[in-house]
Amino acid sequence: MFCAVMNLPQSPTRFQNYNKRLLNATRVVCESTMQKAAKEAIVEDNSDNNIAVAVDGTWQKRRYTSHNGVVIVTSMDTGKVIDIDVLSKYCACKNKKNHEKSCKSNFRGSSGMMGACNIFKHSLTFHNARYTKYLGYGDSKAFDEITIENIYGDKFQVEKSECISHVMKRMRSRLRRLKEKMKGQVVCDGKRLSGKNHLTDSQIDKIQNYHGLAIRRNLNSVHAKRQAIWAIFMHKLSTDDNTQHGFCPIGEDS
């Protein structure tokens, strides 16, 4: 009462007790909800325990230099979260004797690998399921680690799928890198690469979008996908005097 009258904050120790209760209750609800979501994913996959998942993470800092991160596993069939893992490489322990009991650090290795491996290891005990199809985002170090560990044995190899959005981003970043590398240089027509009607930012964005469409429209054919991607390049080279539309589709979709 005295603290309330004097507008003083509560003791941190008192608040921490409630904080622990909330944490425990939240953890129970979280785990039960994720287990239910995992069962739905198995049913959606015709009761097959080998399910497809998307793995993504968020870090405290960018560029894979963070000491703390959170990894999320989502079912590709239902879109629901089925697993999470909070990882830290930071140790703030001052007492070495109590280090093992109280240390918050639970990961060793590069920040790029922080994530998927631990979650894949406990999928069988937590969900009685195997994450055999892996849709990863960005860096491939996590998948390389999963492959080396051979978590499910030779009989159940983990397959990696590429995110189309990230493939599109790579196309954009490579073109921008080329544009920056050749800045000020003159190409065969006597003009600069980044000049008007050449590799401008707007043209790079268009090529990126066309690249994504070429992949999405030809998911079942590598040959058709390759031809559609080359059609972008040839179409950009085309002029009224020298047409280059051999790879372009025929009809209204052209």
PDB file of C-alpha atoms in Angstrom:
ATOM      1  CA  MET A   1       0.000   0.000   0.000  1.00  0.00           C
ATOM      2  CA  PHE A   2       2.831   2.370   0.908  1.00  0.00           C
ATOM      3  CA  CYS A   3       4.505   1.776  -2.494  1.00  0.00           C
ATOM      4  CA  ALA A   4       1.220   2.510  -4.290  1.00  0.00           C
ATOM      5  CA  VAL A   5       0.711   5.773  -2.388  1.00  0.00           C
ATOM      6  CA  MET A   6       4.288   6.866  -3.055  1.00  0.00           C
ATOM      7  CA  ASN A   7       4.010   5.803  -6.717  1.00  0.00           C
ATOM      8  CA  LEU A   8       6.955   3.415  -6.321  1.00  0.00           C
ATOM      9  CA  PRO A   9       7.384   0.315  -8.494  1.00  0.00           C
ATOM     10  CA  GLN A  10       6.927  -3.149  -7.036  1.00  0.00           C
ATOM     11  CA  SER A  11       9.893  -5.206  -5.996  1.00  0.00           C
ATOM     12  CA  PRO A  12      11.462  -6.972  -9.021  1.00  0.00           C
ATOM     13  CA  THR A  13      11.574 -10.201  -7.003  1.00  0.00           C
ATOM     14  CA  ARG A  14       7.807 -10.131  -6.409  1.00  0.00           C
ATOM     15  CA  PHE A  15       7.075  -9.501 -10.095  1.00  0.00           C
ATOM     16  CA  GLN A  16       9.494 -12.261 -11.112  1.00  0.00           C
ATOM     17  CA  ASN A  17       7.409 -14.848  -9.248  1.00  0.00           C
ATOM     18  CA  TYR A  18       4.338 -13.947 -11.325  1.00  0.00           C
ATOM     19  CA  ASN A  19       6.481 -13.846 -14.435  1.00  0.00           C
ATOM     20  CA  LYS A  20       7.579 -17.451 -13.866  1.00  0.00           C
ATOM     21  CA  ARG A  21       3.958 -18.564 -13.402  1.00  0.00           C
ATOM     22  CA  LEU A  22       2.953 -16.879 -16.660  1.00  0.00           C
ATOM     23  CA  LEU A  23       5.921 -18.456 -18.435  1.00  0.00           C
ATOM     24  CA  ASN A  24       5.043 -21.961 -17.252  1.00  0.00           C
ATOM     25  CA  ALA A  25       1.367 -21.567 -18.182  1.00  0.00           C
ATOM     26  CA  THR A  26       2.267 -20.161 -21.599  1.00  0.00           C
ATOM     27  CA  ARG A  27       4.711 -23.015 -22.227  1.00  0.00           C
ATOM     28  CA  VAL A  28       2.061 -25.651 -21.422  1.00  0.00           C
ATOM     29  CA  VAL A  29      -0.496 -24.068 -23.776  1.00  0.00           C
ATOM     30  CA  CYS A  30       2.141 -23.577 -26.481  1.00  0.00           C
ATOM     31  CA  GLU A  31       3.333 -27.199 -26.418  1.00  0.00           C
ATOM     32  CA  SER A  32      -0.186 -28.673 -26.395  1.00  0.00           C
ATOM     33  CA  THR A  33      -1.234 -26.406 -29.284  1.00  0.00           C
ATOM     34  CA  MET A  34       1.826 -27.347 -31.355  1.00  0.00           C
ATOM     35  CA  GLN A  35       1.299 -31.064 -30.717  1.00  0.00           C
ATOM     36  CA  LYS A  36      -2.300 -30.714 -31.883  1.00  0.00           C
ATOM     37  CA  ALA A  37      -1.117 -28.852 -34.996  1.00  0.00           C
ATOM     38  CA  ALA A  38       1.445 -31.590 -35.720  1.00  0.00           C
ATOM     39  CA  LYS A  39      -1.263 -34.266 -35.541  1.00  0.00           C
ATOM     40  CA  GLU A  40      -3.357 -32.247 -38.008  1.00  0.00           C
ATOM     41  CA  ALA A  41      -0.359 -32.065 -40.356  1.00  0.00           C
ATOM     42  CA  ILE A  42       0.087 -35.851 -40.200  1.00  0.00           C
ATOM     43  CA  VAL A  43      -3.621 -36.415 -40.927  1.00  0.00           C
ATOM     44  CA  GLU A  44      -3.457 -33.889 -43.789  1.00  0.00           C
ATOM     45  CA  ASP A  45      -0.537 -35.887 -45.216  1.00  0.00           C
ATOM     46  CA  ASN A  46      -2.621 -39.096 -45.339  1.00  0.00           C
ATOM     47  CA  SER A  47      -1.442 -40.194 -41.863  1.00  0.00           C
ATOM     48  CA  ASP A  48       2.163 -40.282 -43.058  1.00  0.00           C
ATOM     49  CA  ASN A  49       4.606 -39.425 -40.268  1.00  0.00           C
ATOM     50  CA  ASN A  50       7.074 -38.013 -42.802  1.00  0.00           C
ATOM     51  CA  ILE A  51       5.850 -34.448 -43.207  1.00  0.00           C
ATOM     52  CA  ALA A  52       6.948 -31.338 -45.090  1.00  0.00           C
ATOM     53  CA  VAL A  53       7.899 -28.282 -43.057  1.00  0.00           C
ATOM     54  CA  ALA A  54       9.076 -24.724 -43.582  1.00  0.00           C
ATOM     55  CA  VAL A  55      11.826 -23.558 -41.236  1.00  0.00           C
ATOM     56  CA  ASP A  56      12.521 -19.904 -40.596  1.00  0.00           C
ATOM     57  CA  GLY A  57      14.246 -17.920 -37.906  1.00  0.00           C
ATOM     58  CA  THR A  58      14.602 -14.453 -36.525  1.00  0.00           C
ATOM     59  CA  TRP A  59      17.737 -13.066 -34.947  1.00  0.00           C
ATOM     60  CA  GLN A  60      18.498 -10.264 -32.521  1.00  0.00           C
ATOM     61  CA  LYS A  61      20.859  -8.746 -35.099  1.00  0.00           C
ATOM     62  CA  ARG A  62      21.144  -9.086 -38.872  1.00  0.00           C
ATOM     63  CA  ARG A  63      23.899 -10.657 -41.002  1.00  0.00           C
ATOM     64  CA  TYR A  64      24.219 -13.856 -38.964  1.00  0.00           C
ATOM     65  CA  THR A  65      26.302 -12.296 -36.177  1.00  0.00           C
ATOM     66  CA  SER A  66      23.632 -12.484 -33.488  1.00  0.00           C
ATOM     67  CA  HIS A  67      24.097 -14.365 -30.215  1.00  0.00           C
ATOM     68  CA  ASN A  68      20.340 -14.945 -29.796  1.00  0.00           C
ATOM     69  CA  GLY A  69      17.705 -16.318 -32.138  1.00  0.00           C
ATOM     70  CA  VAL A  70      14.309 -17.992 -32.432  1.00  0.00           C
ATOM     71  CA  VAL A  71      13.547 -20.779 -34.916  1.00  0.00           C
ATOM     72  CA  ILE A  72      10.007 -21.613 -36.065  1.00  0.00           C
ATOM     73  CA  VAL A  73       8.812 -24.756 -37.848  1.00  0.00           C
ATOM     74  CA  THR A  74       5.573 -24.508 -39.836  1.00  0.00           C
ATOM     75  CA  SER A  75       3.673 -27.303 -41.557  1.00  0.00           C
ATOM     76  CA  MET A  76       3.610 -26.787 -45.318  1.00  0.00           C
ATOM     77  CA  ASP A  77       0.243 -28.571 -45.520  1.00  0.00           C
ATOM     78  CA  THR A  78      -1.674 -26.690 -42.825  1.00  0.00           C
ATOM     79  CA  GLY A  79       0.382 -23.516 -42.387  1.00  0.00           C
ATOM     80  CA  LYS A  80       0.335 -23.952 -38.593  1.00  0.00           C
ATOM     81  CA  VAL A  81       3.340 -23.672 -36.278  1.00  0.00           C
ATOM     82  CA  ILE A  82       4.334 -27.104 -34.956  1.00  0.00           C
ATOM     83  CA  ASP A  83       7.619 -26.360 -33.208  1.00  0.00           C
ATOM     84  CA  ILE A  84       9.785 -23.508 -31.922  1.00  0.00           C
ATOM     85  CA  ASP A  85      13.218 -23.254 -30.364  1.00  0.00           C
ATOM     86  CA  VAL A  86      14.897 -20.342 -28.576  1.00  0.00           C
ATOM     87  CA  LEU A  87      18.676 -20.408 -28.941  1.00  0.00           C
ATOM     88  CA  SER A  88      21.473 -18.397 -27.394  1.00  0.00           C
ATOM     89  CA  LYS A  89      25.254 -18.384 -27.654  1.00  0.00           C
ATOM     90  CA  TYR A  90      25.674 -15.762 -24.933  1.00  0.00           C
ATOM     91  CA  CYS A  91      26.931 -16.779 -21.482  1.00  0.00           C
ATOM     92  CA  ALA A  92      26.658 -14.201 -18.687  1.00  0.00           C
ATOM     93  CA  CYS A  93      27.508 -16.561 -15.835  1.00  0.00           C
ATOM     94  CA  LYS A  94      29.812 -15.069 -13.196  1.00  0.00           C
ATOM     95  CA  ASN A  95      30.002 -18.118 -10.958  1.00  0.00           C
ATOM     96  CA  LYS A  96      31.724 -21.006 -12.729  1.00  0.00           C
ATOM     97  CA  LYS A  97      30.529 -23.510 -10.116  1.00  0.00           C
ATOM     98  CA  ASN A  98      26.855 -22.873 -10.966  1.00  0.00           C
ATOM     99  CA  HIS A  99      27.540 -22.389 -14.673  1.00  0.00           C
ATOM    100  CA  GLU A 100      26.065 -25.700 -15.866  1.00  0.00           C
ATOM    101  CA  LYS A 101      22.836 -25.275 -13.874  1.00  0.00           C
ATOM    102  CA  SER A 102      22.011 -21.648 -14.592  1.00  0.00           C
ATOM    103  CA  CYS A 103      23.662 -20.870 -17.949  1.00  0.00           C
ATOM    104  CA  LYS A 104      21.256 -19.641 -20.634  1.00  0.00           C
ATOM    105  CA  SER A 105      23.625 -20.535 -23.482  1.00  0.00           C
ATOM    106  CA  ASN A 106      22.323 -23.610 -25.337  1.00  0.00           C
ATOM    107  CA  PHE A 107      24.065 -23.414 -28.717  1.00  0.00           C
ATOM    108  CA  ARG A 108      27.623 -23.530 -30.028  1.00  0.00           C
ATOM    109  CA  GLY A 109      28.599 -22.841 -33.614  1.00  0.00           C
ATOM    110  CA  SER A 110      28.151 -20.138 -36.228  1.00  0.00           C
ATOM    111  CA  SER A 111      24.996 -18.019 -36.149  1.00  0.00           C
ATOM    112  CA  GLY A 112      24.176 -19.129 -39.698  1.00  0.00           C
ATOM    113  CA  MET A 113      23.716 -22.710 -38.474  1.00  0.00           C
ATOM    114  CA  MET A 114      21.663 -21.624 -35.470  1.00  0.00           C
ATOM    115  CA  GLY A 115      18.320 -23.260 -35.672  1.00  0.00           C
ATOM    116  CA  ALA A 116      17.012 -26.249 -37.504  1.00  0.00           C
ATOM    117  CA  CYS A 117      19.278 -29.063 -36.315  1.00  0.00           C
ATOM    118  CA  ASN A 118      18.055 -29.205 -32.692  1.00  0.00           C
ATOM    119  CA  ILE A 119      14.412 -29.067 -33.756  1.00  0.00           C
ATOM    120  CA  PHE A 120      14.872 -31.914 -36.243  1.00  0.00           C
ATOM    121  CA  LYS A 121      16.529 -34.029 -33.537  1.00  0.00           C
ATOM    122  CA  HIS A 122      13.528 -33.971 -31.182  1.00  0.00           C
ATOM    123  CA  SER A 123      10.757 -34.211 -33.811  1.00  0.00           C
ATOM    124  CA  LEU A 124      10.296 -37.941 -33.162  1.00  0.00           C
ATOM    125  CA  THR A 125      10.062 -37.615 -29.381  1.00  0.00           C
ATOM    126  CA  PHE A 126       7.889 -34.486 -29.473  1.00  0.00           C
ATOM    127  CA  HIS A 127       5.568 -35.313 -32.382  1.00  0.00           C
ATOM    128  CA  ASN A 128       6.415 -38.876 -33.466  1.00  0.00           C
ATOM    129  CA  ALA A 129       7.068 -37.356 -36.896  1.00  0.00           C
ATOM    130  CA  ARG A 130       9.986 -36.812 -39.246  1.00  0.00           C
ATOM    131  CA  TYR A 131      10.577 -33.551 -41.078  1.00  0.00           C
ATOM    132  CA  THR A 132      11.702 -35.170 -44.332  1.00  0.00           C
ATOM    133  CA  LYS A 133      10.931 -32.232 -46.627  1.00  0.00           C
ATOM    134  CA  TYR A 134      12.619 -28.994 -45.627  1.00  0.00           C
ATOM    135  CA  LEU A 135      11.766 -25.596 -47.030  1.00  0.00           C
ATOM    136  CA  GLY A 136      14.543 -23.334 -45.839  1.00  0.00           C
ATOM    137  CA  TYR A 137      15.065 -19.621 -46.176  1.00  0.00           C
ATOM    138  CA  GLY A 138      18.298 -17.896 -47.040  1.00  0.00           C
ATOM    139  CA  ASP A 139      21.487 -19.436 -45.693  1.00  0.00           C
ATOM    140  CA  SER A 140      22.069 -23.160 -46.391  1.00  0.00           C
ATOM    141  CA  LYS A 141      24.393 -23.831 -43.427  1.00  0.00           C
ATOM    142  CA  ALA A 142      21.514 -25.179 -41.329  1.00  0.00           C
ATOM    143  CA  PHE A 143      20.568 -27.726 -44.006  1.00  0.00           C
ATOM    144  CA  ASP A 144      24.222 -28.728 -44.458  1.00  0.00           C
ATOM    145  CA  GLU A 145      24.385 -29.435 -40.732  1.00  0.00           C
ATOM    146  CA  ILE A 146      21.208 -31.555 -40.918  1.00  0.00           C
ATOM    147  CA  THR A 147      22.680 -33.547 -43.812  1.00  0.00           C
ATOM    148  CA  ILE A 148      25.946 -34.177 -41.950  1.00  0.00           C
ATOM    149  CA  GLU A 149      24.124 -35.273 -38.790  1.00  0.00           C
ATOM    150  CA  ASN A 150      21.955 -37.700 -40.838  1.00  0.00           C
ATOM    151  CA  ILE A 151      19.317 -37.347 -38.119  1.00  0.00           C
ATOM    152  CA  TYR A 152      16.771 -39.885 -39.389  1.00  0.00           C
ATOM    153  CA  GLY A 153      19.269 -42.366 -40.844  1.00  0.00           C
ATOM    154  CA  ASP A 154      19.900 -43.431 -44.428  1.00  0.00           C
ATOM    155  CA  LYS A 155      16.322 -44.660 -44.874  1.00  0.00           C
ATOM    156  CA  PHE A 156      14.769 -41.225 -44.315  1.00  0.00           C
ATOM    157  CA  GLN A 157      16.877 -38.556 -45.995  1.00  0.00           C
ATOM    158  CA  VAL A 158      15.835 -34.913 -45.634  1.00  0.00           C
ATOM    159  CA  GLU A 159      15.094 -33.188 -48.952  1.00  0.00           C
ATOM    160  CA  LYS A 160      15.538 -29.434 -49.308  1.00  0.00           C
ATOM    161  CA  SER A 161      13.103 -27.286 -51.266  1.00  0.00           C
ATOM    162  CA  GLU A 162      13.920 -23.767 -52.386  1.00  0.00           C
ATOM    163  CA  CYS A 163      11.709 -20.792 -51.594  1.00  0.00           C
ATOM    164  CA  ILE A 164      10.767 -19.103 -54.880  1.00  0.00           C
ATOM    165  CA  SER A 165      10.822 -15.672 -53.247  1.00  0.00           C
ATOM    166  CA  HIS A 166      14.422 -16.182 -52.184  1.00  0.00           C
ATOM    167  CA  VAL A 167      15.395 -17.388 -55.665  1.00  0.00           C
ATOM    168  CA  MET A 168      13.889 -14.167 -57.017  1.00  0.00           C
ATOM    169  CA  LYS A 169      15.849 -12.115 -54.481  1.00  0.00           C
ATOM    170  CA  ARG A 170      19.059 -13.817 -55.573  1.00  0.00           C
ATOM    171  CA  MET A 171      18.362 -12.861 -59.179  1.00  0.00           C
ATOM    172  CA  ARG A 172      17.843  -9.241 -58.133  1.00  0.00           C
ATOM    173  CA  SER A 173      20.961  -9.138 -55.939  1.00  0.00           C
ATOM    174  CA  ARG A 174      23.158 -10.668 -58.680  1.00  0.00           C
ATOM    175  CA  LEU A 175      21.940  -8.155 -61.274  1.00  0.00           C
ATOM    176  CA  ARG A 176      22.465  -5.229 -58.914  1.00  0.00           C
ATOM    177  CA  ARG A 177      25.937  -6.525 -58.128  1.00  0.00           C
ATOM    178  CA  LEU A 178      26.710  -6.721 -61.862  1.00  0.00           C
ATOM    179  CA  LYS A 179      25.384  -3.202 -62.368  1.00  0.00           C
ATOM    180  CA  GLU A 180      27.565  -1.876 -59.536  1.00  0.00           C
ATOM    181  CA  LYS A 181      30.611  -3.799 -60.775  1.00  0.00           C
ATOM    182  CA  MET A 182      30.288  -2.328 -64.283  1.00  0.00           C
ATOM    183  CA  LYS A 183      29.427   1.168 -63.097  1.00  0.00           C
ATOM    184  CA  GLY A 184      30.776   3.718 -65.566  1.00  0.00           C
ATOM    185  CA  GLN A 185      31.800   1.091 -68.125  1.00  0.00           C
ATOM    186  CA  VAL A 186      30.565   1.279 -71.713  1.00  0.00           C
ATOM    187  CA  VAL A 187      29.011  -1.812 -73.333  1.00  0.00           C
ATOM    188  CA  CYS A 188      28.975  -2.883 -76.985  1.00  0.00           C
ATOM    189  CA  ASP A 189      26.388  -0.304 -78.108  1.00  0.00           C
ATOM    190  CA  GLY A 190      28.521   2.550 -76.792  1.00  0.00           C
ATOM    191  CA  LYS A 191      26.269   3.250 -73.801  1.00  0.00           C
ATOM    192  CA  ARG A 192      26.566   2.545 -70.100  1.00  0.00           C
ATOM    193  CA  LEU A 193      25.030  -0.626 -68.695  1.00  0.00           C
ATOM    194  CA  SER A 194      22.974   1.303 -66.147  1.00  0.00           C
ATOM    195  CA  GLY A 195      21.822   3.940 -68.632  1.00  0.00           C
ATOM    196  CA  LYS A 196      18.415   4.493 -70.217  1.00  0.00           C
ATOM    197  CA  ASN A 197      16.850   1.367 -71.804  1.00  0.00           C
ATOM    198  CA  HIS A 198      19.555  -0.756 -70.171  1.00  0.00           C
ATOM    199  CA  LEU A 199      19.934  -2.427 -66.766  1.00  0.00           C
ATOM    200  CA  THR A 200      18.127   0.154 -64.644  1.00  0.00           C
ATOM    201  CA  ASP A 201      16.567  -0.570 -61.247  1.00  0.00           C
ATOM    202  CA  SER A 202      13.095  -0.793 -62.802  1.00  0.00           C
ATOM    203  CA  GLN A 203      14.341  -3.315 -65.374  1.00  0.00           C
ATOM    204  CA  ILE A 204      15.961  -5.381 -62.627  1.00  0.00           C
ATOM    205  CA  ASP A 205      12.646  -5.469 -60.732  1.00  0.00           C
ATOM    206  CA  LYS A 206      10.834  -6.600 -63.894  1.00  0.00           C
ATOM    207  CA  ILE A 207      13.370  -9.359 -64.566  1.00  0.00           C
ATOM    208  CA  GLN A 208      13.030 -10.492 -60.953  1.00  0.00           C
ATOM    209  CA  ASN A 209       9.227 -10.752 -61.268  1.00  0.00           C
ATOM    210  CA  TYR A 210       9.414 -12.517 -64.641  1.00  0.00           C
ATOM    211  CA  HIS A 211      11.911 -14.966 -63.134  1.00  0.00           C
ATOM    212  CA  GLY A 212       9.443 -15.838 -60.377  1.00  0.00           C
ATOM    213  CA  LEU A 213       6.595 -16.273 -62.868  1.00  0.00           C
ATOM    214  CA  ALA A 214       8.743 -18.554 -65.042  1.00  0.00           C
ATOM    215  CA  ILE A 215       9.321 -20.843 -62.057  1.00  0.00           C
ATOM    216  CA  ARG A 216       5.736 -20.841 -60.757  1.00  0.00           C
ATOM    217  CA  ARG A 217       4.184 -21.509 -64.175  1.00  0.00           C
ATOM    218  CA  ASN A 218       6.455 -24.484 -64.899  1.00  0.00           C
ATOM    219  CA  LEU A 219       6.751 -26.341 -61.609  1.00  0.00           C
ATOM    220  CA  ASN A 220       6.384 -29.776 -63.218  1.00  0.00           C
ATOM    221  CA  SER A 221       8.865 -29.383 -66.073  1.00  0.00           C
ATOM    222  CA  VAL A 222      12.546 -28.492 -65.748  1.00  0.00           C
ATOM    223  CA  HIS A 223      12.835 -28.083 -69.533  1.00  0.00           C
ATOM    224  CA  ALA A 224       9.867 -25.685 -69.738  1.00  0.00           C
ATOM    225  CA  LYS A 225      11.164 -23.762 -66.726  1.00  0.00           C
ATOM    226  CA  ARG A 226      14.620 -23.397 -68.279  1.00  0.00           C
ATOM    227  CA  GLN A 227      13.110 -22.249 -71.567  1.00  0.00           C
ATOM    228  CA  ALA A 228      10.866 -19.700 -69.825  1.00  0.00           C
ATOM    229  CA  ILE A 229      13.845 -18.253 -67.924  1.00  0.00           C
ATOM    230  CA  TRP A 230      15.938 -17.978 -71.097  1.00  0.00           C
ATOM    231  CA  ALA A 231      12.947 -16.295 -72.781  1.00  0.00           C
ATOM    232  CA  ILE A 232      13.368 -13.370 -70.359  1.00  0.00           C
ATOM    233  CA  PHE A 233      16.979 -12.869 -71.408  1.00  0.00           C
ATOM    234  CA  MET A 234      16.313 -13.252 -75.134  1.00  0.00           C
ATOM    235  CA  HIS A 235      13.237 -11.011 -75.004  1.00  0.00           C
ATOM    236  CA  LYS A 236      15.293  -8.228 -73.399  1.00  0.00           C
ATOM    237  CA  LEU A 237      17.882  -8.555 -76.191  1.00  0.00           C
ATOM    238  CA  SER A 238      15.232  -8.348 -78.896  1.00  0.00           C
ATOM    239  CA  THR A 239      14.936  -5.298 -81.161  1.00  0.00           C
ATOM    240  CA  ASP A 240      12.704  -4.450 -84.117  1.00  0.00           C
ATOM    241  CA  ASP A 241      15.588  -5.195 -86.479  1.00  0.00           C
ATOM    242  CA  ASN A 242      16.743  -8.340 -84.686  1.00  0.00           C
ATOM    243  CA  THR A 243      13.866 -10.154 -82.957  1.00  0.00           C
ATOM    244  CA  GLN A 244      14.725 -12.774 -80.321  1.00  0.00           C
ATOM    245  CA  HIS A 245      11.385 -14.368 -79.452  1.00  0.00           C
ATOM    246  CA  GLY A 246      12.241 -18.017 -80.107  1.00  0.00           C
ATOM    247  CA  PHE A 247      11.727 -18.996 -76.458  1.00  0.00           C
ATOM    248  CA  CYS A 248       8.616 -16.872 -75.885  1.00  0.00           C
ATOM    249  CA  PRO A 249       5.314 -18.771 -75.524  1.00  0.00           C
ATOM    250  CA  ILE A 250       2.846 -18.677 -78.405  1.00  0.00           C
ATOM    251  CA  GLY A 251      -0.598 -17.110 -78.064  1.00  0.00           C
ATOM    252  CA  GLU A 252      -2.183 -14.866 -75.441  1.00  0.00           C
ATOM    253  CA  ASP A 253       0.286 -15.948 -72.733  1.00  0.00           C
ATOM    254  CA  SER A 254       3.245 -14.663 -74.742  1.00  0.00           C
TER     255      SER A 254
END
